[in-house]
Amino acid sequence: MTEADVAAVIIMAAGAGTRMKSVRPKVLHEVAGRSMIAHAIKAANALAPDRLAVVIGHEREQVQQHLAEFAPHVLIAVQEQPLGTGDAVRAGLSVLPDISGEIVVTSGDVPLLKGETLRRLVASHRQTGSAVTVLTAVVPDATGYGRIIRAGDQVAAIIEHRDADQAQLEINEINSGIYVFDADLLRAGVDALTTANAQGELYLPGVVAFARQRGLGVNGYVLTDYLQAEGVNDRIELAARNAELNRRILRHWMAEGVTVVDPKTTWIHADVDLAADVTLKPGTSLEGATSVASGAVIGPDTTLIDVEVAENAEVVRTHAVLSVIGAGASVGPFAYLRPGTQVGERAKIGAFVEAKNAQLGAGAKVPHLTYCGDAIIGEGSNIGAGTIFANYDGVTKSVTRVGAHSFVGSDSVLVAPLTIADGAYVAAGSVVTRDVGAGELAVARGQQRNVAGWVDRRRSGTAAQEAAKEAARTRDNTDGENQ
Ligand code: UD1
Ligand code: CA
C-alpha cells in the first residue's frame, strides 16, 4: 500500500482530560514510553500530509513545549474553550485556510492507532468516492461511544451515548472519532453545527448528518482490530492501553527473533530497537531509545534507559541510564550505571558497582563493590574490590585516569584529579593523592607494626590470651619434634 498523501491532518488534543485527575495534560501521558500526542503524530505522518495541525487548549503551554521538542513542523491551533469536537476542528481549520482535498481528523488520545490503519481508511474513502469516511469498530462494550446508525452501506448518523435511545444503545458499532472529510464539506458542516444535544457541545459527528442532507456519501470503514481504536479517558484505561501496546511490541520482537522468557514481566518501549537472537529474561524493562545487539542477554530484573548494548554482552540485575555496553562485556549482578558510562569490549562491571561518567577500555575489570565516578580506565586494567574513585572535593568534580594494564589494589581511594600511568600498581588500602608513573608501585598507607606480648599485657584472662598461649605451646612442641 503506497497511496495516501492527504492535504491535511487535524489532531484534536484540547480536551481537559478531567478524568485523568492530573496536572499534566492528558495527551502528555505516556504509553510505551512515548506521549500519546507523539503516537498520534507518528500515525498521522504515515499519511504524508501536506499540513499537520494539532488543536490544543487545556494546559497548552506544556503541550506546545513538548511539541516544539520533537515535532516542530506541526501547526498549532488553539481552542480557547473546550466547546466540543466540532469546535476543536473549527479551530484546526483556522490554521488551514484555503485547503482543499482530504482532511483526516483524529484524536490525541488513541495511542494504539497505526499509521497503516489511517492509510487504509483513506484508501477506502477514495475507493467509495465519499464525502466523509468514518473509522468504525464493532466492540464488545460500546458504553460511552457514539453509535453508528447505518442506512444500507451508508452511515446515516452518529448518535452519542448520552443522546441515544434504548434501541440505539444496543448498537455495538461505534465511532472511533477518526474520519476523512472533504475539506469544503468539513468547513461548511462545522459552521452549521449547533449545541442542541445532551452536553450542549458542538459535536463533530453532526457533520455526518449535514453531508447526508446534501445527498453526499458517508462511508463507514470498519476496523476489525478494534483495540486500535480504544482511547484513554482515565488512568485505568491508560494502564490497559499500555499493557496492550506492550503485548503488541513483545509479539513484534518475538516474531523478529528475540527470546522473551516471560512476556508477563517484560516491558519494551515503542522506540527500543532489538536484534535477532537477543534474550530477555524475566523482569526486564527496556526504555527510551535503548538498543540491544544480537546475542546479548539482558536480565533478570534489569532496567535499561537509553542504553546501547553491543553483541553478546551480558547484563544481569542492573539499572543503567544513558550508557554504552560494549561487545562481549559483562555487567552485574547488582550494578548501577549512571549517565556517561561506557563499558568497553569484553570489559566487566561486577557486583555492587556504581559507575558514572566512566570509560572502561577493552577487557578492563571493575569486579566488586566500587564507586567509579568520572574515571577513564585503560584496556586490561583491574580495579580491586572496594575501590573508591573520589571524584568530588565538595566543590568540584575531577577525573581520575588509570592507564592500560594497571592494577589498583583492593580498598584504595583514588583522589581526583589523578593520573595513574600505564603498567602501574597501587598497593591495597592506599589513599592515592599524587600521580603514579608508568611501572611504579604506589604505597600510601600506614606502616604495619606488630607489638609482641600485647595480648598478655592488655587482655589477660580472655579467650584470646588462652588461644595465644595454646598457639605458643603447639609451636614450642613442634619446634621440639623438629629438633
Ligand atoms: C468522541 C465522539 C464519539 C466517539 C468517541 C471515540 C464526539 C461528540 N463524540 O467522544 O462519537 O465514539 O470520541 O473515542 O465527537 N477535544 C478537543 N476539544 C473539545 C473536545 C474534545 O480538542 O472541545 C478532543 C479531546 O482532547 C480528544 C478528542 O477531542 O482528543 C475526543 O474528545 P472526547 O471528549 O474524548 O470525546 P468522546 O466523548 O470520547
Ligand atoms: Ca474520548
mmCIF file of N, CA and C and ligand atoms in Angstrom, residues 19 26 107 109-110 144-145 231-233 237, ligand 2:
data_model
loop_
_atom_site.group_PDB
_atom_site.id
_atom_site.type_symbol
_atom_site.label_atom_id
_atom_site.label_comp_id
_atom_site.label_asym_id
_atom_site.label_seq_id
_atom_site.Cartn_x
_atom_site.Cartn_y
_atom_site.Cartn_z
ATOM 1 N N ARG A 19 -10.929 13.372 33.764
ATOM 2 C CA ARG A 19 -10.949 12.079 34.463
ATOM 3 C C ARG A 19 -9.553 11.516 34.744
ATOM 4 N N LYS A 26 -3.738 15.459 29.379
ATOM 5 C CA LYS A 26 -3.907 14.030 29.092
ATOM 6 C C LYS A 26 -2.971 13.536 27.996
ATOM 7 N N SER A 107 -7.635 11.855 16.937
ATOM 8 C CA SER A 107 -7.584 12.316 18.320
ATOM 9 C C SER A 107 -6.205 12.076 18.924
ATOM 10 N N ASP A 109 -5.681 11.014 21.846
ATOM 11 C CA ASP A 109 -5.742 10.066 22.966
ATOM 12 C C ASP A 109 -6.067 8.645 22.508
ATOM 13 N N VAL A 110 -5.586 8.279 21.317
ATOM 14 C CA VAL A 110 -5.842 6.929 20.773
ATOM 15 C C VAL A 110 -4.481 6.301 20.428
ATOM 16 N N GLY A 144 -20.416 4.605 26.318
ATOM 17 C CA GLY A 144 -19.691 5.870 26.225
ATOM 18 C C GLY A 144 -19.406 6.330 24.811
ATOM 19 N N TYR A 145 -19.404 5.411 23.869
ATOM 20 C CA TYR A 145 -19.068 5.773 22.487
ATOM 21 C C TYR A 145 -20.277 6.302 21.723
ATOM 22 N N GLY A 231 -9.581 4.520 23.194
ATOM 23 C CA GLY A 231 -8.972 5.750 23.687
ATOM 24 C C GLY A 231 -8.568 5.648 25.142
ATOM 25 N N VAL A 232 -8.145 6.771 25.681
ATOM 26 C CA VAL A 232 -7.746 6.855 27.083
ATOM 27 C C VAL A 232 -8.502 8.018 27.701
ATOM 28 N N ASN A 233 -9.344 7.725 28.684
ATOM 29 C CA ASN A 233 -10.059 8.794 29.372
ATOM 30 C C ASN A 233 -9.668 8.891 30.840
ATOM 31 N N GLU A 237 -7.848 3.164 31.959
ATOM 32 C CA GLU A 237 -7.712 2.945 30.517
ATOM 33 C C GLU A 237 -6.268 3.168 30.070
HETATM 34 CA CA CA B 2 -12.548 10.074 24.286
#
